[in-house]
Tab-separated table of C-alpha atoms in Angstrom:
chain	number	residue	atom	x	y	z
A	27	HIS	CA	38.119	-233.802	-84.075
A	28	VAL	CA	39.775	-231.310	-86.371
A	29	GLY	CA	40.713	-234.152	-88.760
A	30	ALA	CA	37.135	-235.339	-88.868
A	31	LEU	CA	35.950	-231.802	-89.653
A	32	SER	CA	38.475	-231.519	-92.463
A	33	THR	CA	37.253	-234.760	-94.008
A	34	LEU	CA	33.621	-233.688	-93.716
A	35	VAL	CA	34.285	-230.310	-95.330
A	36	GLU	CA	36.131	-231.948	-98.204
A	37	ARG	CA	33.242	-234.327	-98.754
A	38	LEU	CA	30.882	-231.373	-98.897
A	39	ARG	CA	33.034	-229.608	-101.433
A	40	GLU	CA	33.297	-232.689	-103.596
A	41	ARG	CA	29.484	-233.071	-103.545
A	42	ILE	CA	29.145	-229.450	-104.614
A	43	ARG	CA	31.593	-229.960	-107.485
A	44	THR	CA	29.748	-233.098	-108.548
A	45	ILE	CA	26.282	-231.551	-108.473
A	46	VAL	CA	27.325	-228.399	-110.325
A	47	GLY	CA	29.528	-230.245	-112.793
A	48	ASP	CA	26.814	-232.701	-113.722
A	49	ALA	CA	24.204	-229.967	-114.081
A	50	LEU	CA	26.109	-227.384	-116.109
A	51	PRO	CA	25.526	-227.496	-119.888
A	52	THR	CA	28.688	-228.183	-121.876
A	53	ALA	CA	27.313	-228.219	-125.391
A	54	ASP	CA	27.617	-224.460	-125.763
A	55	LEU	CA	31.027	-223.691	-124.252
A	56	GLY	CA	30.805	-220.025	-125.361
A	57	ALA	CA	27.697	-219.503	-123.200
A	58	LEU	CA	29.422	-221.155	-120.276
A	59	ARG	CA	32.489	-218.961	-120.701
A	60	GLU	CA	30.306	-215.840	-120.831
A	61	ALA	CA	28.475	-216.936	-117.700
A	62	LEU	CA	31.701	-217.456	-115.812
A	63	THR	CA	33.087	-214.064	-116.812
A	64	GLY	CA	33.054	-211.611	-113.902
A	65	ILE	CA	32.130	-214.158	-111.233
A	66	PRO	CA	34.888	-214.513	-108.533
A	67	ASP	CA	36.168	-217.987	-107.837
A	68	HIS	CA	34.331	-218.760	-104.608
A	69	PRO	CA	32.003	-221.660	-103.750
A	70	SER	CA	29.273	-219.260	-102.541
A	71	ASN	CA	29.005	-217.888	-106.083
A	72	VAL	CA	27.563	-221.077	-107.495
A	73	GLY	CA	24.097	-219.609	-107.316
A	74	ALA	CA	25.256	-216.585	-109.292
A	75	LEU	CA	26.679	-218.813	-111.976
A	76	VAL	CA	23.441	-220.720	-112.319
A	77	ALA	CA	21.464	-217.469	-112.450
A	78	ARG	CA	23.751	-216.155	-115.277
A	79	LEU	CA	23.263	-219.349	-117.292
A	80	GLU	CA	19.509	-219.122	-116.907
A	81	ALA	CA	19.628	-215.520	-118.006
A	82	LEU	CA	21.496	-216.606	-121.181
A	83	GLY	CA	18.793	-219.150	-121.881
A	84	GLU	CA	20.876	-222.170	-120.928
A	85	LYS	CA	18.956	-224.862	-119.103
A	86	SER	CA	20.430	-226.079	-115.767
A	87	THR	CA	19.198	-228.935	-113.687
A	88	VAL	CA	21.130	-227.970	-110.602
A	89	SER	CA	19.076	-227.698	-107.407
A	90	ARG	CA	19.942	-224.221	-106.160
A	91	PRO	CA	18.496	-224.768	-102.666
A	92	LYS	CA	20.422	-227.980	-102.236
A	93	VAL	CA	23.703	-226.394	-103.434
A	94	LYS	CA	23.138	-223.372	-101.253
A	95	ALA	CA	22.556	-225.599	-98.185
A	96	LEU	CA	25.760	-227.540	-98.973
A	97	VAL	CA	27.791	-224.359	-99.349
A	98	THR	CA	26.355	-222.818	-96.219
A	99	VAL	CA	27.144	-225.879	-94.045
A	100	ALA	CA	30.615	-226.159	-95.558
A	101	GLU	CA	31.339	-222.561	-94.630
A	102	ARG	CA	30.106	-223.038	-91.103
A	103	LEU	CA	32.271	-226.126	-90.589
A	104	SER	CA	35.264	-224.416	-92.160
A	105	GLU	CA	34.821	-221.531	-89.743
A	106	LEU	CA	34.557	-223.984	-86.838
A	107	GLN	CA	37.722	-225.660	-87.995
A	108	LYS	CA	39.492	-222.294	-88.047
A	109	ARG	CA	38.332	-221.496	-84.505
A	110	LEU	CA	39.640	-224.813	-83.258
A	111	THR	CA	43.033	-224.536	-84.922
A	112	GLN	CA	43.631	-220.758	-84.718
A	113	GLY	CA	41.102	-219.060	-82.507
A	114	THR	CA	40.859	-215.266	-82.044
A	115	ASP	CA	44.465	-214.976	-80.797
A	116	GLY	CA	46.121	-217.520	-83.045
A	117	MET	CA	46.560	-219.990	-80.190
A	118	ALA	CA	43.641	-222.259	-81.103
A	119	ARG	CA	40.685	-223.070	-78.871
A	120	ALA	CA	41.607	-223.750	-75.239
A	121	ARG	CA	41.133	-227.310	-74.120
A	122	VAL	CA	40.193	-226.260	-70.593
A	123	GLY	CA	38.490	-223.343	-68.827
A	124	LEU	CA	39.134	-222.319	-65.272
A	125	VAL	CA	37.032	-220.806	-62.487
A	126	VAL	CA	39.042	-219.716	-59.450
A	127	ALA	CA	36.702	-218.925	-56.607
A	128	GLY	CA	36.777	-218.116	-52.915
A	129	GLU	CA	38.761	-215.583	-50.887
A	130	SER	CA	41.515	-218.001	-49.899
A	131	VAL	CA	42.485	-219.055	-53.419
A	132	ALA	CA	41.201	-216.390	-55.697
A	133	ARG	CA	42.521	-213.064	-54.369
A	134	TRP	CA	46.052	-213.575	-55.806
A	135	ALA	CA	44.555	-214.612	-59.107
A	136	ALA	CA	42.600	-211.370	-59.352
A	137	THR	CA	45.750	-209.230	-58.989
A	138	TYR	CA	47.609	-208.273	-62.187
A	139	PRO	CA	50.080	-209.613	-63.333
A	140	ARG	CA	49.634	-212.755	-61.253
A	141	ASN	CA	46.866	-213.942	-63.549
A	142	ALA	CA	49.084	-214.949	-66.446
A	143	PHE	CA	47.160	-218.156	-67.172
A	144	GLY	CA	47.398	-220.212	-70.269
A	145	ALA	CA	43.653	-220.766	-70.462
A	146	PRO	CA	40.500	-218.627	-70.100
A	147	VAL	CA	39.960	-217.823	-66.415
A	148	SER	CA	37.053	-216.388	-64.433
A	149	VAL	CA	37.921	-215.166	-60.943
A	150	ASP	CA	35.184	-214.971	-58.324
A	151	LEU	CA	36.114	-213.569	-54.880
A	152	GLY	CA	32.655	-214.422	-53.488
A	153	GLY	CA	31.144	-217.772	-52.699
A	154	ASP	CA	29.343	-218.364	-55.923
A	155	GLY	CA	32.078	-220.320	-57.741
A	156	PRO	CA	30.114	-223.561	-58.268
A	157	ASP	CA	27.070	-221.640	-59.624
A	158	LEU	CA	29.364	-219.565	-61.891
A	159	ALA	CA	30.966	-222.762	-63.184
A	160	ARG	CA	27.540	-224.254	-63.740
A	161	GLY	CA	26.499	-221.350	-65.977
A	162	LEU	CA	29.773	-221.402	-67.928
A	163	VAL	CA	29.635	-225.107	-68.670
A	164	GLU	CA	26.054	-224.799	-69.840
A	165	GLY	CA	27.291	-222.178	-72.300
A	166	LEU	CA	30.064	-224.477	-73.487
A	167	LEU	CA	27.595	-227.333	-73.967
A	168	ALA	CA	25.198	-225.107	-75.877
A	169	SER	CA	28.013	-224.286	-78.319
A	170	ARG	CA	28.883	-227.960	-78.651
A	171	VAL	CA	25.249	-228.791	-79.437
A	172	GLU	CA	25.207	-226.233	-82.284
A	173	GLU	CA	28.468	-227.638	-83.674
A	174	ALA	CA	27.283	-231.229	-83.495
A	175	ALA	CA	23.885	-230.332	-85.067
A	176	THR	CA	25.711	-228.685	-87.957
A	177	ALA	CA	27.782	-231.803	-88.514
A	178	ARG	CA	24.617	-233.969	-88.381
A	179	TYR	CA	22.939	-231.760	-90.961
A	180	ALA	CA	26.024	-232.056	-93.178
A	181	GLU	CA	25.824	-235.805	-93.044
A	182	ALA	CA	22.124	-235.714	-93.870
A	183	LEU	CA	22.764	-233.549	-96.908
A	184	LEU	CA	25.482	-235.868	-98.116
A	185	ALA	CA	23.289	-238.917	-97.678
A	186	ALA	CA	20.322	-237.488	-99.631
A	187	ALA	CA	19.998	-237.498	-103.402
A	188	SER	CA	21.102	-234.383	-105.295
A	189	ASN	CA	17.524	-233.366	-106.072
A	190	VAL	CA	16.160	-234.017	-102.543
A	191	ARG	CA	15.802	-231.011	-100.282
A	192	VAL	CA	16.856	-231.609	-96.621
A	193	GLU	CA	15.849	-229.243	-93.853
A	194	PRO	CA	17.851	-228.907	-90.633
A	195	GLY	CA	16.175	-230.559	-87.667
A	196	PRO	CA	15.649	-228.998	-84.239
A	197	LEU	CA	18.632	-228.637	-81.950
A	198	PRO	CA	19.035	-231.696	-79.725
A	199	ALA	CA	19.614	-231.461	-75.969
A	200	TRP	CA	23.229	-231.898	-74.969
A	201	ARG	CA	22.292	-235.052	-73.127
A	202	ASP	CA	21.173	-236.526	-76.456
A	203	LEU	CA	24.619	-236.160	-77.999
A	204	SER	CA	26.803	-239.264	-78.235
A	205	ALA	CA	29.963	-239.627	-76.195
A	206	GLU	CA	31.936	-239.011	-79.378
A	207	GLU	CA	30.012	-235.790	-80.042
A	208	LEU	CA	30.517	-234.569	-76.438
A	209	ALA	CA	34.224	-235.391	-76.340
A	210	PRO	CA	35.469	-232.121	-77.944
A	211	THR	CA	33.739	-230.026	-75.230
A	212	PRO	CA	36.469	-228.136	-73.324
A	213	ARG	CA	36.821	-229.295	-69.707
A	214	LEU	CA	35.835	-226.785	-67.043
A	215	LEU	CA	37.754	-226.811	-63.741
A	216	CYS	CA	36.444	-224.966	-60.697
A	217	VAL	CA	39.224	-224.387	-58.135
A	218	VAL	CA	37.881	-223.371	-54.751
A	219	GLY	CA	39.048	-222.973	-51.182
A	220	PRO	CA	37.546	-224.616	-48.083
A	221	GLU	CA	35.091	-221.778	-47.684
A	222	VAL	CA	32.998	-223.446	-50.390
A	223	LEU	CA	31.823	-225.738	-47.577
A	224	ASP	CA	30.416	-222.947	-45.490
A	225	ASP	CA	26.650	-222.842	-45.118
A	226	GLY	CA	26.189	-219.963	-47.632
A	227	ALA	CA	28.173	-221.567	-50.434
A	228	LEU	CA	27.479	-225.278	-49.769
A	229	ALA	CA	24.140	-225.221	-51.587
A	230	GLY	CA	25.800	-224.267	-54.854
A	231	LEU	CA	28.314	-227.099	-54.570
A	232	SER	CA	25.492	-229.543	-53.707
A	233	ARG	CA	23.510	-228.511	-56.787
A	234	LEU	CA	26.528	-229.089	-58.980
A	235	LEU	CA	27.400	-232.510	-57.494
A	236	SER	CA	23.820	-233.744	-57.663
A	237	GLY	CA	23.476	-232.967	-61.360
A	238	ASP	CA	25.100	-234.316	-64.499
A	239	LEU	CA	27.006	-231.282	-65.767
A	240	PRO	CA	30.669	-232.137	-66.450
A	241	VAL	CA	32.256	-229.656	-64.024
A	242	LYS	CA	35.373	-230.743	-62.142
A	243	VAL	CA	35.597	-229.089	-58.708
A	244	ILE	CA	39.012	-228.966	-57.010
A	245	VAL	CA	38.890	-228.115	-53.307
A	246	LEU	CA	42.299	-226.922	-52.211
A	247	ASP	CA	42.571	-227.954	-48.583
A	248	ASP	CA	45.340	-225.707	-47.354
A	249	ARG	CA	45.252	-226.895	-43.741
A	250	GLY	CA	45.702	-230.564	-44.516
A	251	SER	CA	42.215	-231.305	-43.142
A	252	LEU	CA	39.046	-229.371	-42.659
A	253	PHE	CA	38.717	-229.375	-38.879
A	254	GLY	CA	35.614	-227.469	-37.834
A	255	ARG	CA	34.018	-227.853	-41.281
A	256	VAL	CA	32.087	-230.481	-43.081
A	257	ASP	CA	34.330	-232.793	-45.088
A	258	ALA	CA	34.358	-232.188	-48.848
A	259	THR	CA	34.897	-235.876	-49.627
A	260	GLN	CA	31.958	-236.981	-47.514
A	261	ILE	CA	29.688	-234.312	-48.984
A	262	ALA	CA	30.518	-235.489	-52.515
A	263	LEU	CA	30.084	-239.184	-51.650
A	264	ALA	CA	26.669	-238.460	-50.171
A	265	HIS	CA	25.395	-237.362	-53.597
A	266	ARG	CA	26.651	-240.666	-55.147
A	267	ARG	CA	26.538	-239.257	-58.723
A	268	ALA	CA	29.871	-237.453	-58.787
A	269	PHE	CA	33.324	-238.910	-59.280
A	270	VAL	CA	35.178	-238.341	-55.987
A	271	LEU	CA	38.939	-238.215	-55.427
A	272	SER	CA	40.576	-237.522	-52.109
A	273	ALA	CA	44.250	-236.987	-52.931
A	274	SER	CA	47.453	-235.352	-51.668
A	275	ILE	CA	50.289	-233.449	-53.282
A	276	SER	CA	52.585	-235.963	-51.542
A	277	HIS	CA	51.279	-238.925	-53.468
A	278	ALA	CA	51.839	-237.848	-57.109
A	279	ASP	CA	50.955	-241.113	-58.807
A	280	HIS	CA	47.634	-241.468	-56.969
A	281	LEU	CA	46.775	-237.795	-57.753
A	282	TYR	CA	47.744	-238.057	-61.430
A	283	GLU	CA	45.805	-241.255	-62.175
A	284	GLY	CA	42.766	-240.029	-60.210
A	285	ALA	CA	42.771	-236.637	-61.864
A	286	ARG	CA	42.913	-238.294	-65.322
A	287	ALA	CA	39.889	-240.451	-64.443
A	288	ALA	CA	38.045	-237.423	-63.023
A	289	LEU	CA	38.563	-235.489	-66.271
A	290	ASP	CA	37.390	-238.429	-68.352
A	291	TYR	CA	34.270	-239.005	-66.248
A	292	PRO	CA	31.280	-237.628	-68.184
A	293	GLY	CA	29.527	-236.102	-65.146
A	294	PRO	CA	30.635	-233.882	-62.200
A	295	ALA	CA	33.707	-234.686	-60.212
A	296	LEU	CA	35.201	-233.463	-56.953
A	297	ILE	CA	38.891	-233.573	-56.125
A	298	HIS	CA	39.678	-232.923	-52.474
A	299	LEU	CA	43.340	-232.063	-52.492
A	300	CYS	CA	45.550	-231.928	-49.457
A	301	ALA	CA	47.809	-228.930	-50.139
A	302	PRO	CA	49.043	-227.556	-46.814
A	303	SER	CA	49.806	-223.900	-46.395
A	304	ALA	CA	53.088	-223.135	-44.659
A	305	ARG	CA	51.745	-219.773	-43.461
A	306	LYS	CA	48.447	-221.108	-42.038
A	307	LEU	CA	49.976	-224.119	-40.328
A	308	GLY	CA	53.128	-222.461	-39.095
A	309	ILE	CA	55.493	-224.863	-40.813
A	310	ALA	CA	58.603	-224.417	-42.899
A	311	PRO	CA	57.887	-223.921	-46.618
A	312	ASP	CA	60.247	-226.706	-47.613
A	313	SER	CA	58.341	-229.178	-45.393
A	314	VAL	CA	54.932	-228.756	-47.056
A	315	VAL	CA	55.086	-231.990	-49.020
A	316	GLU	CA	56.213	-233.957	-45.927
A	317	HIS	CA	53.331	-232.550	-43.893
A	318	ALA	CA	50.930	-233.519	-46.668
A	319	ARG	CA	52.402	-237.062	-46.502
A	320	LEU	CA	51.939	-237.104	-42.724
A	321	ALA	CA	48.254	-236.100	-43.190
A	322	VAL	CA	47.794	-239.293	-45.255
A	323	LEU	CA	49.761	-241.573	-42.934
A	324	SER	CA	47.885	-240.319	-39.857
A	325	ARG	CA	44.399	-240.849	-41.408
A	326	VAL	CA	43.748	-237.073	-41.337
A	327	HIS	CA	43.402	-236.984	-45.134
A	328	PRO	CA	43.001	-240.580	-46.401
A	329	LEU	CA	43.436	-241.369	-50.068
A	330	LEU	CA	40.112	-242.372	-51.685
A	331	ARG	CA	38.647	-242.831	-55.107
A	332	TYR	CA	34.973	-243.347	-55.971
A	333	ASP	CA	33.804	-243.982	-59.529
A	334	PRO	CA	30.020	-244.036	-59.946
A	335	SER	CA	30.408	-245.841	-63.274
A	336	GLY	CA	32.277	-248.766	-61.681
A	337	GLU	CA	30.813	-252.205	-61.223
A	338	GLY	CA	28.756	-253.200	-58.209
A	339	ARG	CA	27.058	-250.994	-55.684
A	340	PHE	CA	28.109	-247.903	-53.737
A	341	GLY	CA	30.567	-249.512	-51.337
A	342	THR	CA	32.267	-251.701	-53.949
A	343	ARG	CA	32.981	-248.642	-56.063
A	344	LEU	CA	35.175	-247.165	-53.332
A	345	SER	CA	38.921	-247.630	-53.442
A	346	LEU	CA	41.303	-246.903	-50.557
A	347	ASP	CA	44.361	-248.055	-52.462
A	348	GLY	CA	47.498	-246.096	-51.533
A	349	ASN	CA	46.809	-245.754	-47.833
A	350	PRO	CA	49.294	-247.442	-45.463
A	351	ASP	CA	48.295	-250.448	-43.344
A	352	ILE	CA	44.829	-250.336	-44.924
A	353	ALA	CA	43.473	-253.249	-42.764
A	354	GLU	CA	44.508	-251.611	-39.510
A	355	THR	CA	43.002	-248.753	-37.549
A	356	TRP	CA	46.241	-246.797	-37.461
A	357	ALA	CA	49.366	-246.835	-39.629
A	358	THR	CA	52.604	-248.012	-38.085
A	359	PRO	CA	55.747	-246.174	-39.213
A	360	GLU	CA	59.143	-247.846	-39.468
A	361	THR	CA	60.228	-245.955	-36.343
A	362	GLY	CA	57.580	-247.771	-34.275
A	363	GLY	CA	54.418	-246.675	-32.467
A	364	VAL	CA	51.346	-245.580	-34.388
A	365	LEU	CA	50.401	-242.428	-36.225
A	366	THR	CA	47.056	-240.779	-35.381
A	367	PRO	CA	45.464	-237.438	-36.192
A	368	ALA	CA	47.027	-236.172	-32.952
A	369	SER	CA	50.489	-236.995	-34.422
A	370	TRP	CA	49.733	-234.768	-37.399
A	371	ALA	CA	48.315	-231.925	-35.234
A	372	LEU	CA	51.348	-232.012	-32.999
A	373	ALA	CA	53.598	-231.321	-35.988
A	374	GLN	CA	51.706	-228.075	-36.850
A	375	THR	CA	52.604	-224.939	-34.971
A	376	VAL	CA	49.077	-223.611	-35.334
A	377	PHE	CA	47.795	-226.376	-33.058
A	378	SER	CA	50.436	-225.981	-30.321
A	379	SER	CA	47.895	-224.586	-27.850
A	380	SER	CA	46.055	-227.950	-27.938
A	381	PHE	CA	48.970	-229.697	-26.264
A	382	SER	CA	50.788	-229.251	-22.978
A	383	THR	CA	53.392	-231.038	-20.914
A	384	PRO	CA	51.777	-233.688	-18.686
A	385	ALA	CA	51.548	-233.052	-14.974
A	386	PRO	CA	53.244	-235.368	-12.420
A	387	GLY	CA	51.008	-238.278	-11.609
A	388	ASP	CA	49.129	-238.289	-14.912
A	389	ARG	CA	48.305	-241.763	-16.160
A	390	LEU	CA	49.357	-241.425	-19.739
A	391	GLU	CA	48.215	-243.667	-22.523
A	392	SER	CA	48.898	-243.443	-26.242
A	393	VAL	CA	46.020	-241.645	-27.953
A	394	GLY	CA	45.827	-244.438	-30.495
A	395	THR	CA	45.041	-246.940	-27.759
A	396	TRP	CA	42.930	-244.538	-25.683
A	397	ALA	CA	40.728	-243.707	-28.709
A	398	LEU	CA	39.759	-247.386	-29.133
A	399	ARG	CA	38.659	-247.861	-25.540
A	400	ALA	CA	35.049	-247.686	-24.511
A	401	ALA	CA	34.079	-244.480	-22.738
A	402	ALA	CA	33.746	-246.294	-19.377
A	403	GLU	CA	37.333	-247.538	-19.683
A	404	ARG	CA	38.929	-244.121	-20.154
A	405	GLY	CA	38.482	-242.899	-16.609
A	406	GLY	CA	41.699	-241.583	-15.085
A	407	LEU	CA	43.660	-241.966	-18.292
A	408	THR	CA	45.252	-239.026	-20.113
A	409	PRO	CA	45.578	-239.481	-23.920
A	410	SER	CA	49.088	-238.605	-24.996
A	411	VAL	CA	51.091	-238.404	-28.164
A	412	SER	CA	54.838	-238.639	-28.592
A	413	ALA	CA	57.090	-236.499	-30.702
A	414	VAL	CA	60.768	-236.764	-31.394
A	415	THR	CA	62.566	-233.421	-31.467
A	416	GLN	CA	66.321	-233.304	-31.730
A	417	GLY	CA	66.557	-236.866	-30.566
A	418	THR	CA	64.712	-236.296	-27.233
A	419	GLU	CA	61.300	-237.853	-26.763
A	420	ARG	CA	58.685	-235.658	-25.109
A	421	ARG	CA	55.162	-236.605	-24.220
A	422	PHE	CA	52.204	-234.332	-24.522
A	423	HIS	CA	48.561	-234.646	-23.629
A	424	SER	CA	45.664	-233.004	-25.425
A	425	ALA	CA	44.230	-229.956	-23.725
């Protein structure tokens, strides 16, 4: 984009040189020298030069309004180029903006010096993160419209004859810009916690996902799954207009490729990321990635990708690639048995109260088998799940 701007500015400068050079009288070099005396060497002083020549009685055919328009546009584009390559702090324009919202993920970011981000950040401790992101991206798009309109006006000036006056047209809507014109718009990421799915905040997320603004929402699921809440992935899929990625920190390739696609998608996107919290789940910090992997294997947090721009209809745009034993109800590990959501819950200390040692006489059946039975067939059976701790198998049943 910067390269294209540099080329456009140079074309404008060349046109200015051509117009002025062709129009200036060269028969009386003394008059030209006198007119140039005292005028600083700057493209915006072309009008002053023409005025001095006219005051000396030298005819000039240069179109002052046309040259002024060319100079003005060239200066605007040069300033834009400077903002892109240098910016106010010498670090150039940021390629991404960040909104961190929600009590669970934003409090640490609002505490100095833990907010040493490499990109512009807005921290919102309330539940208005999606609406805040919506307003910010509308501002970014408004700036991009002005920049694109200036470039369009420059091209119109270059295409017109030297003596033809061209007026700038009305600003287009951002939706009327081409994909190439929209591409330089910085990406806006909105990182939120699971509280964004609460009743008070869900409306803002829904408005964002049902529109066409290019905001990328990342829901950090720090419990591995959102038990007791609506599911972020299902909410996003229900809108059908947003790119949806259900991913896990344990499956890096799937996360990387999906995030790339979400950033490239022109509309809204939601990334539901399984990122377990050792503190909230009561697990060892060095086992976080393994617990995230178990969430995928046990169908608690399945991998999913939905691209609205894909071929076919809604269902055919869904991809479950990356999940184990995708044609089966449950995944079967190499150690045998099956993995179910109960297997995942059993591994988390926070859910220990949901399990107890079975009583004598209980008719135990694996929860994976029990769950597939009809309700009438479950009588007298106690769903159970096995765990292997220090080589000793123990059986538990759900409370």
